[in-house]
mmCIF file of C-alpha atoms and ligand atoms in Angstrom:
data_model
loop_
_atom_site.group_PDB
_atom_site.id
_atom_site.type_symbol
_atom_site.label_atom_id
_atom_site.label_comp_id
_atom_site.label_asym_id
_atom_site.label_seq_id
_atom_site.Cartn_x
_atom_site.Cartn_y
_atom_site.Cartn_z
ATOM 1 C CA MET A 1458 0.000 0.000 0.000
ATOM 2 C CA GLN A 1459 1.264 3.419 -0.870
ATOM 3 C CA ILE A 1460 1.173 5.498 2.324
ATOM 4 C CA GLU A 1461 1.591 8.864 0.582
ATOM 5 C CA THR A 1462 -1.780 8.912 -1.158
ATOM 6 C CA SER A 1463 -3.846 6.967 1.372
ATOM 7 C CA THR A 1464 -6.488 7.746 3.947
ATOM 8 C CA ILE A 1465 -5.673 5.892 7.170
ATOM 9 C CA LEU A 1466 -7.807 5.555 10.305
ATOM 10 C CA ILE A 1467 -5.904 5.254 13.597
ATOM 11 C CA THR A 1468 -7.624 4.519 16.902
ATOM 12 C CA GLY A 1469 -6.007 5.651 20.137
ATOM 13 C CA GLY A 1470 -4.152 8.244 18.084
ATOM 14 C CA SER A 1471 -4.160 10.869 20.828
ATOM 15 C CA SER A 1472 -1.515 9.151 22.962
ATOM 16 C CA GLY A 1473 1.466 6.804 22.953
ATOM 17 C CA LEU A 1474 1.836 4.272 20.139
ATOM 18 C CA GLY A 1475 -1.186 5.555 18.194
ATOM 19 C CA ALA A 1476 0.021 9.172 18.385
ATOM 20 C CA ALA A 1477 3.405 8.142 16.964
ATOM 21 C CA CYS A 1478 1.592 6.479 14.036
ATOM 22 C CA VAL A 1479 -0.533 9.593 13.437
ATOM 23 C CA GLU A 1480 2.599 11.731 13.325
ATOM 24 C CA SER A 1481 4.725 9.462 11.131
ATOM 25 C CA LEU A 1482 2.007 8.533 8.629
ATOM 26 C CA ALA A 1483 0.827 12.155 8.257
ATOM 27 C CA ARG A 1484 4.462 13.200 7.766
ATOM 28 C CA ARG A 1485 4.682 10.614 4.971
ATOM 29 C CA GLY A 1486 1.720 12.337 3.282
ATOM 30 C CA ALA A 1487 -1.229 10.176 4.345
ATOM 31 C CA GLY A 1488 -4.568 11.714 5.354
ATOM 32 C CA VAL A 1489 -5.079 10.487 8.908
ATOM 33 C CA VAL A 1490 -8.260 10.160 10.962
ATOM 34 C CA ASN A 1491 -7.456 10.000 14.674
ATOM 35 C CA VAL A 1492 -10.283 8.260 16.544
ATOM 36 C CA ASP A 1493 -9.945 8.597 20.297
ATOM 37 C CA LEU A 1494 -12.030 9.372 23.381
ATOM 38 C CA GLN A 1495 -9.647 12.143 24.408
ATOM 39 C CA PRO A 1496 -8.147 14.962 22.318
ATOM 40 C CA PRO A 1497 -4.460 14.643 21.341
ATOM 41 C CA CYS A 1498 -2.088 14.842 24.338
ATOM 42 C CA ASP A 1499 0.465 16.792 22.261
ATOM 43 C CA GLU A 1500 -0.213 19.427 19.624
ATOM 44 C CA LEU A 1501 0.719 18.399 16.077
ATOM 45 C CA ASP A 1502 3.428 20.292 14.178
ATOM 46 C CA ALA A 1503 1.871 22.964 11.966
ATOM 47 C CA ASP A 1504 3.211 21.394 8.749
ATOM 48 C CA ILE A 1505 1.164 18.191 9.227
ATOM 49 C CA ALA A 1506 -1.857 19.499 11.154
ATOM 50 C CA ASP A 1507 -3.997 19.817 8.013
ATOM 51 C CA ARG A 1508 -3.369 16.154 7.179
ATOM 52 C CA VAL A 1509 -4.976 14.951 10.440
ATOM 53 C CA ALA A 1510 -8.643 14.967 11.462
ATOM 54 C CA PHE A 1511 -9.442 14.245 15.101
ATOM 55 C CA VAL A 1512 -12.830 12.566 15.508
ATOM 56 C CA PRO A 1513 -13.848 11.925 19.123
ATOM 57 C CA ALA A 1514 -15.373 8.456 19.203
ATOM 58 C CA ASP A 1515 -15.530 5.237 21.185
ATOM 59 C CA VAL A 1516 -14.103 2.175 19.424
ATOM 60 C CA THR A 1517 -16.967 0.061 20.752
ATOM 61 C CA SER A 1518 -19.634 2.153 19.013
ATOM 62 C CA GLU A 1519 -20.843 1.175 15.533
ATOM 63 C CA SER A 1520 -22.424 4.547 14.746
ATOM 64 C CA GLU A 1521 -19.456 6.599 15.966
ATOM 65 C CA ILE A 1522 -16.919 4.564 13.997
ATOM 66 C CA ARG A 1523 -19.067 4.644 10.841
ATOM 67 C CA ALA A 1524 -19.232 8.440 11.236
ATOM 68 C CA ALA A 1525 -15.443 8.657 11.740
ATOM 69 C CA ILE A 1526 -14.803 6.649 8.550
ATOM 70 C CA ALA A 1527 -17.242 8.873 6.636
ATOM 71 C CA THR A 1528 -15.507 12.018 7.949
ATOM 72 C CA GLY A 1529 -12.113 10.687 6.866
ATOM 73 C CA GLU A 1530 -13.336 9.696 3.394
ATOM 74 C CA GLU A 1531 -15.028 13.077 2.836
ATOM 75 C CA ARG A 1532 -11.915 14.948 3.868
ATOM 76 C CA PHE A 1533 -9.079 12.828 2.427
ATOM 77 C CA GLY A 1534 -10.602 10.251 0.011
ATOM 78 C CA PRO A 1535 -11.290 6.494 0.181
ATOM 79 C CA LEU A 1536 -10.071 4.638 3.275
ATOM 80 C CA ARG A 1537 -7.100 2.356 2.533
ATOM 81 C CA GLY A 1538 -5.605 1.634 5.940
ATOM 82 C CA ALA A 1539 -6.550 1.191 9.598
ATOM 83 C CA VAL A 1540 -4.384 0.896 12.698
ATOM 84 C CA ALA A 1541 -6.209 -0.196 15.864
ATOM 85 C CA CYS A 1542 -4.210 1.086 18.851
ATOM 86 C CA ALA A 1543 -6.928 2.104 21.326
ATOM 87 C CA GLY A 1544 -6.776 0.007 24.449
ATOM 88 C CA VAL A 1545 -6.700 -0.058 28.230
ATOM 89 C CA LEU A 1546 -4.351 -1.749 30.684
ATOM 90 C CA PHE A 1547 -5.792 -3.527 33.710
ATOM 91 C CA ALA A 1548 -4.432 -5.911 36.321
ATOM 92 C CA GLU A 1549 -6.210 -7.796 39.080
ATOM 93 C CA LYS A 1550 -5.538 -11.167 40.663
ATOM 94 C CA LEU A 1551 -8.125 -13.854 39.977
ATOM 95 C CA VAL A 1552 -8.676 -14.372 43.692
ATOM 96 C CA GLY A 1553 -7.408 -11.534 45.875
ATOM 97 C CA ARG A 1554 -7.716 -10.520 49.534
ATOM 98 C CA ASP A 1555 -11.178 -9.047 48.841
ATOM 99 C CA GLY A 1556 -12.508 -12.038 46.934
ATOM 100 C CA PRO A 1557 -12.698 -13.051 43.276
ATOM 101 C CA ALA A 1558 -11.769 -10.712 40.425
ATOM 102 C CA SER A 1559 -14.440 -8.349 39.126
ATOM 103 C CA LEU A 1560 -16.519 -9.761 36.286
ATOM 104 C CA GLU A 1561 -17.468 -6.220 35.327
ATOM 105 C CA GLU A 1562 -13.790 -5.240 34.857
ATOM 106 C CA PHE A 1563 -13.105 -8.398 32.825
ATOM 107 C CA ARG A 1564 -16.006 -7.519 30.522
ATOM 108 C CA ARG A 1565 -14.823 -3.877 30.239
ATOM 109 C CA VAL A 1566 -11.293 -4.863 29.179
ATOM 110 C CA ILE A 1567 -12.557 -7.402 26.633
ATOM 111 C CA ASP A 1568 -15.115 -4.886 25.371
ATOM 112 C CA ILE A 1569 -12.629 -2.071 24.707
ATOM 113 C CA ASN A 1570 -9.532 -4.029 23.667
ATOM 114 C CA LEU A 1571 -10.976 -6.989 21.771
ATOM 115 C CA THR A 1572 -14.542 -6.120 20.772
ATOM 116 C CA GLY A 1573 -13.465 -2.540 20.014
ATOM 117 C CA THR A 1574 -10.700 -3.796 17.726
ATOM 118 C CA PHE A 1575 -13.101 -6.193 15.999
ATOM 119 C CA ASN A 1576 -15.541 -3.312 15.485
ATOM 120 C CA ILE A 1577 -12.829 -1.216 13.818
ATOM 121 C CA VAL A 1578 -11.656 -4.076 11.627
ATOM 122 C CA ARG A 1579 -15.117 -5.033 10.367
ATOM 123 C CA LEU A 1580 -16.158 -1.463 9.539
ATOM 124 C CA ALA A 1581 -12.787 -0.521 8.041
ATOM 125 C CA ALA A 1582 -12.753 -3.719 5.946
ATOM 126 C CA GLU A 1583 -16.209 -2.952 4.568
ATOM 127 C CA ALA A 1584 -15.034 0.498 3.475
ATOM 128 C CA ILE A 1585 -11.644 -0.650 2.129
ATOM 129 C CA ALA A 1586 -13.267 -3.435 0.083
ATOM 130 C CA ARG A 1587 -15.082 -0.746 -1.954
ATOM 131 C CA ASN A 1588 -11.743 0.594 -3.303
ATOM 132 C CA GLU A 1589 -10.378 -0.003 -6.759
ATOM 133 C CA ALA A 1590 -7.643 -2.649 -6.500
ATOM 134 C CA ASP A 1591 -4.126 -1.535 -7.430
ATOM 135 C CA ALA A 1592 -1.876 -3.252 -9.997
ATOM 136 C CA ASP A 1593 -1.040 -5.996 -7.463
ATOM 137 C CA ASP A 1594 -4.750 -6.536 -6.619
ATOM 138 C CA GLU A 1595 -4.342 -4.868 -3.211
ATOM 139 C CA ARG A 1596 -7.108 -2.679 -1.755
ATOM 140 C CA GLY A 1597 -5.747 -1.893 1.686
ATOM 141 C CA VAL A 1598 -4.149 -2.981 4.963
ATOM 142 C CA ILE A 1599 -5.345 -3.347 8.572
ATOM 143 C CA VAL A 1600 -2.949 -3.435 11.543
ATOM 144 C CA MET A 1601 -4.117 -4.502 15.020
ATOM 145 C CA THR A 1602 -2.232 -4.039 18.291
ATOM 146 C CA SER A 1603 -1.847 -7.148 20.419
ATOM 147 C CA SER A 1604 0.828 -7.464 23.141
ATOM 148 C CA VAL A 1605 3.478 -9.880 24.356
ATOM 149 C CA ALA A 1606 0.979 -10.395 27.190
ATOM 150 C CA ALA A 1607 -0.943 -12.517 24.657
ATOM 151 C CA PHE A 1608 1.845 -15.106 25.014
ATOM 152 C CA ASP A 1609 3.620 -14.459 28.340
ATOM 153 C CA GLY A 1610 0.852 -12.973 30.473
ATOM 154 C CA GLN A 1611 1.848 -12.198 34.049
ATOM 155 C CA ILE A 1612 -0.041 -12.847 37.277
ATOM 156 C CA GLY A 1613 -3.009 -10.456 37.334
ATOM 157 C CA GLN A 1614 -3.123 -10.033 33.562
ATOM 158 C CA ALA A 1615 -5.853 -12.591 32.780
ATOM 159 C CA SER A 1616 -8.286 -10.055 31.297
ATOM 160 C CA TYR A 1617 -5.623 -8.034 29.449
ATOM 161 C CA SER A 1618 -3.922 -11.202 28.123
ATOM 162 C CA ALA A 1619 -7.261 -12.657 27.032
ATOM 163 C CA SER A 1620 -8.072 -9.465 25.116
ATOM 164 C CA LYS A 1621 -4.648 -9.338 23.450
ATOM 165 C CA GLY A 1622 -4.657 -13.097 22.771
ATOM 166 C CA GLY A 1623 -7.925 -12.611 20.912
ATOM 167 C CA ILE A 1624 -6.329 -9.921 18.754
ATOM 168 C CA ALA A 1625 -3.381 -12.209 17.982
ATOM 169 C CA SER A 1626 -5.701 -15.104 17.101
ATOM 170 C CA MET A 1627 -7.883 -13.011 14.792
ATOM 171 C CA ALA A 1628 -5.045 -12.090 12.422
ATOM 172 C CA LEU A 1629 -5.017 -15.339 10.443
ATOM 173 C CA PRO A 1630 -8.763 -15.951 10.015
ATOM 174 C CA LEU A 1631 -9.260 -12.309 9.043
ATOM 175 C CA ALA A 1632 -6.361 -12.401 6.563
ATOM 176 C CA ARG A 1633 -7.745 -15.624 5.072
ATOM 177 C CA GLU A 1634 -11.200 -14.117 4.618
ATOM 178 C CA LEU A 1635 -10.113 -10.672 3.445
ATOM 179 C CA GLY A 1636 -7.463 -11.986 1.067
ATOM 180 C CA ARG A 1637 -10.117 -12.377 -1.582
ATOM 181 C CA SER A 1638 -10.828 -8.643 -1.236
ATOM 182 C CA GLY A 1639 -7.143 -7.732 -1.518
ATOM 183 C CA ILE A 1640 -6.906 -6.644 2.123
ATOM 184 C CA ARG A 1641 -3.996 -7.695 4.330
ATOM 185 C CA VAL A 1642 -4.299 -8.017 8.143
ATOM 186 C CA VAL A 1643 -1.394 -8.105 10.599
ATOM 187 C CA SER A 1644 -1.183 -7.962 14.403
ATOM 188 C CA ILE A 1645 1.794 -6.392 16.150
ATOM 189 C CA ALA A 1646 2.632 -7.623 19.664
ATOM 190 C CA PRO A 1647 4.733 -4.933 21.380
ATOM 191 C CA GLY A 1648 6.877 -5.609 24.436
ATOM 192 C CA ALA A 1649 7.245 -2.797 26.985
ATOM 193 C CA PHE A 1650 7.034 0.656 25.386
ATOM 194 C CA GLU A 1651 7.489 4.131 26.860
ATOM 195 C CA THR A 1652 3.984 5.637 26.660
ATOM 196 C CA PRO A 1653 1.458 7.237 29.024
ATOM 197 C CA MET A 1654 -0.031 3.752 29.526
ATOM 198 C CA MET A 1655 3.332 2.472 30.722
ATOM 199 C CA HIS A 1656 3.758 5.552 32.935
ATOM 200 C CA SER A 1657 0.587 4.522 34.742
ATOM 201 C CA ALA A 1658 2.381 1.371 35.966
ATOM 202 C CA PRO A 1659 4.372 1.554 39.242
ATOM 203 C CA ASP A 1660 8.142 2.239 38.912
ATOM 204 C CA ARG A 1661 9.016 -1.263 40.130
ATOM 205 C CA VAL A 1662 6.889 -2.804 37.343
ATOM 206 C CA ARG A 1663 8.542 -0.645 34.668
ATOM 207 C CA GLN A 1664 12.008 -1.474 36.011
ATOM 208 C CA SER A 1665 11.201 -5.183 36.129
ATOM 209 C CA LEU A 1666 10.118 -5.075 32.460
ATOM 210 C CA ILE A 1667 13.369 -3.327 31.490
ATOM 211 C CA ASP A 1668 15.331 -5.928 33.481
ATOM 212 C CA GLN A 1669 13.597 -8.672 31.474
ATOM 213 C CA THR A 1670 14.395 -7.074 28.092
ATOM 214 C CA PRO A 1671 17.746 -8.486 26.876
ATOM 215 C CA PHE A 1672 18.502 -5.927 24.146
ATOM 216 C CA PRO A 1673 18.017 -3.091 23.697
ATOM 217 C CA HIS A 1674 17.989 -2.984 27.493
ATOM 218 C CA ARG A 1675 15.335 -0.245 27.752
ATOM 219 C CA LEU A 1676 11.683 0.432 27.016
ATOM 220 C CA GLY A 1677 10.725 0.619 23.343
ATOM 221 C CA GLN A 1678 10.094 4.039 21.820
ATOM 222 C CA ALA A 1679 6.742 4.799 20.195
ATOM 223 C CA HIS A 1680 8.437 5.812 16.912
ATOM 224 C CA GLU A 1681 9.873 2.252 16.692
ATOM 225 C CA PHE A 1682 6.318 0.901 16.744
ATOM 226 C CA ALA A 1683 5.215 3.464 14.128
ATOM 227 C CA SER A 1684 8.123 2.457 11.927
ATOM 228 C CA LEU A 1685 6.953 -1.193 11.926
ATOM 229 C CA VAL A 1686 3.391 -0.117 11.119
ATOM 230 C CA ALA A 1687 4.685 1.780 8.070
ATOM 231 C CA HIS A 1688 6.690 -1.276 7.025
ATOM 232 C CA VAL A 1689 3.618 -3.513 7.316
ATOM 233 C CA PHE A 1690 1.717 -1.111 5.074
ATOM 234 C CA GLU A 1691 4.472 -1.268 2.457
ATOM 235 C CA ASN A 1692 5.593 -4.911 2.545
ATOM 236 C CA ARG A 1693 3.001 -6.920 0.648
ATOM 237 C CA MET A 1694 4.165 -10.314 1.851
ATOM 238 C CA LEU A 1695 3.339 -9.484 5.467
ATOM 239 C CA ASN A 1696 -0.105 -10.942 6.063
ATOM 240 C CA GLY A 1697 -1.929 -13.033 8.676
ATOM 241 C CA SER A 1698 0.990 -12.851 11.127
ATOM 242 C CA VAL A 1699 1.572 -11.700 14.680
ATOM 243 C CA LEU A 1700 4.840 -9.759 14.784
ATOM 244 C CA ARG A 1701 6.577 -9.470 18.159
ATOM 245 C CA LEU A 1702 8.359 -6.118 18.582
ATOM 246 C CA ASP A 1703 9.932 -6.627 21.955
ATOM 247 C CA GLY A 1704 13.742 -6.545 22.362
ATOM 248 C CA ALA A 1705 13.479 -10.321 23.060
ATOM 249 C CA ILE A 1706 11.503 -9.839 26.296
ATOM 250 C CA ARG A 1707 9.829 -12.979 27.615
ATOM 251 C CA MET A 1708 7.886 -11.790 30.630
ATOM 252 C CA GLY A 1709 8.153 -13.853 33.794
ATOM 253 C CA PRO A 1710 5.175 -14.644 36.039
ATOM 254 C CA ARG A 1711 5.457 -11.258 37.806
HETATM 255 N N1 NAD B 986 2.844 0.701 25.992
HETATM 256 C C1 NAD B 986 3.115 -0.591 26.007
HETATM 257 O O1 NAD B 986 4.105 -1.030 26.607
HETATM 258 C C2 NAD B 986 2.232 -1.564 25.257
HETATM 259 C C3 NAD B 986 2.683 -2.882 25.135
HETATM 260 C C4 NAD B 986 1.903 -3.804 24.444
HETATM 261 C C5 NAD B 986 0.707 -3.418 23.887
HETATM 262 N N2 NAD B 986 0.279 -2.122 24.027
HETATM 263 C C6 NAD B 986 -0.999 -1.765 23.406
HETATM 264 O O2 NAD B 986 -0.789 -0.708 22.509
HETATM 265 C C7 NAD B 986 -1.968 0.088 22.421
HETATM 266 C C8 NAD B 986 -1.594 1.543 22.666
HETATM 267 O O3 NAD B 986 -1.061 1.635 23.977
HETATM 268 P P1 NAD B 986 -0.331 2.941 24.545
HETATM 269 O O4 NAD B 986 0.745 2.449 25.436
HETATM 270 O O5 NAD B 986 -0.035 3.855 23.429
HETATM 271 O O6 NAD B 986 -1.507 3.490 25.507
HETATM 272 P P2 NAD B 986 -2.020 4.973 25.792
HETATM 273 O O7 NAD B 986 -2.823 4.856 27.034
HETATM 274 O O8 NAD B 986 -0.895 5.930 25.742
HETATM 275 O O9 NAD B 986 -2.993 5.260 24.553
HETATM 276 C C9 NAD B 986 -4.209 4.558 24.396
HETATM 277 C C10 NAD B 986 -5.231 5.491 23.781
HETATM 278 O O10 NAD B 986 -6.434 4.732 23.571
HETATM 279 C C11 NAD B 986 -7.524 5.593 23.861
HETATM 280 N N3 NAD B 986 -8.721 4.817 24.167
HETATM 281 C C12 NAD B 986 -8.932 4.023 25.255
HETATM 282 N N4 NAD B 986 -10.162 3.504 25.213
HETATM 283 C C13 NAD B 986 -10.757 3.964 24.089
HETATM 284 C C14 NAD B 986 -12.028 3.781 23.495
HETATM 285 N N5 NAD B 986 -12.976 3.016 24.076
HETATM 286 N N6 NAD B 986 -12.299 4.415 22.323
HETATM 287 C C15 NAD B 986 -11.357 5.205 21.741
HETATM 288 N N7 NAD B 986 -10.144 5.428 22.251
HETATM 289 C C16 NAD B 986 -9.839 4.809 23.423
HETATM 290 C C17 NAD B 986 -7.051 6.426 25.046
HETATM 291 O O11 NAD B 986 -7.818 7.624 25.196
HETATM 292 C C18 NAD B 986 -5.598 6.702 24.678
HETATM 293 O O12 NAD B 986 -5.448 7.916 23.970
HETATM 294 C C19 NAD B 986 -2.936 -0.477 23.468
HETATM 295 O O13 NAD B 986 -3.856 -1.323 22.825
HETATM 296 C C20 NAD B 986 -2.035 -1.259 24.403
HETATM 297 O O14 NAD B 986 -2.727 -2.303 25.032
HETATM 298 C C21 NAD B 986 1.030 -1.177 24.690
#
């Protein structure tokens, strides 16, 4: 997919990994629709501001996401790409001092992270499938954000790991189905990245994640995630996979 001429929808684009994608893809010349509950944490540089439309919306809402896609297509042209970054972090032991884990919180995490991603993918795919195919029969690309917690979930991460495991598992069946429409689907599973979400974790948790990352021995930077997203858009043989981007971290039980 050619980034320069494309309209790309990014969820969670107001913060962290999504914000880095908004910035880098707009800088490459894409028209970007940032779908988030909150306005952007940082102001965009003036030279790319007119290539980004912020549409406040909840990823779990059908009507709000349909409206966001319509806004993007009116402003920048047919949708070709989607990057689902919106998500929430949550940790709670299955059975703690105060009793069993909250069913309500489990449902909330699954609803935002997994159902919200599915909602984006289905509505984006419907729009992308309407495009003219290019010379290589491609119509567009969808990138979903899983996590290494899908594979090495820690104690307390049952709901978060389940949500991210679902995103990892969806990549292949979606790629198989959408292949006939010329749409590729890839999940990226980041390790520990320096973002506002990571800042919400206690210092000892952040340090423990750095200690478990062999090299580079630090948190990932959001621009490194955005760089892989751009590569997925451009490399046509990437499809149906879950790509770990993690400095070789394999998280221990805690
Ligand atoms: N930072 C990490 O170390 C890390 C590691 C692995 C996976 N991830 C995943 O990457 C994604 C981005 O994480 P981040 O670290 O940039 O987090 P972040 O908290 O900085 O950004 C997440 C954004 O999603 C938005 N959002 C939350 N719920 C929403 C909803 N219902 N509708 C629309 N927008 C909503 C938030 O407002 C926020 O702007 C998440 O899915 C997260 O689970 C992050």
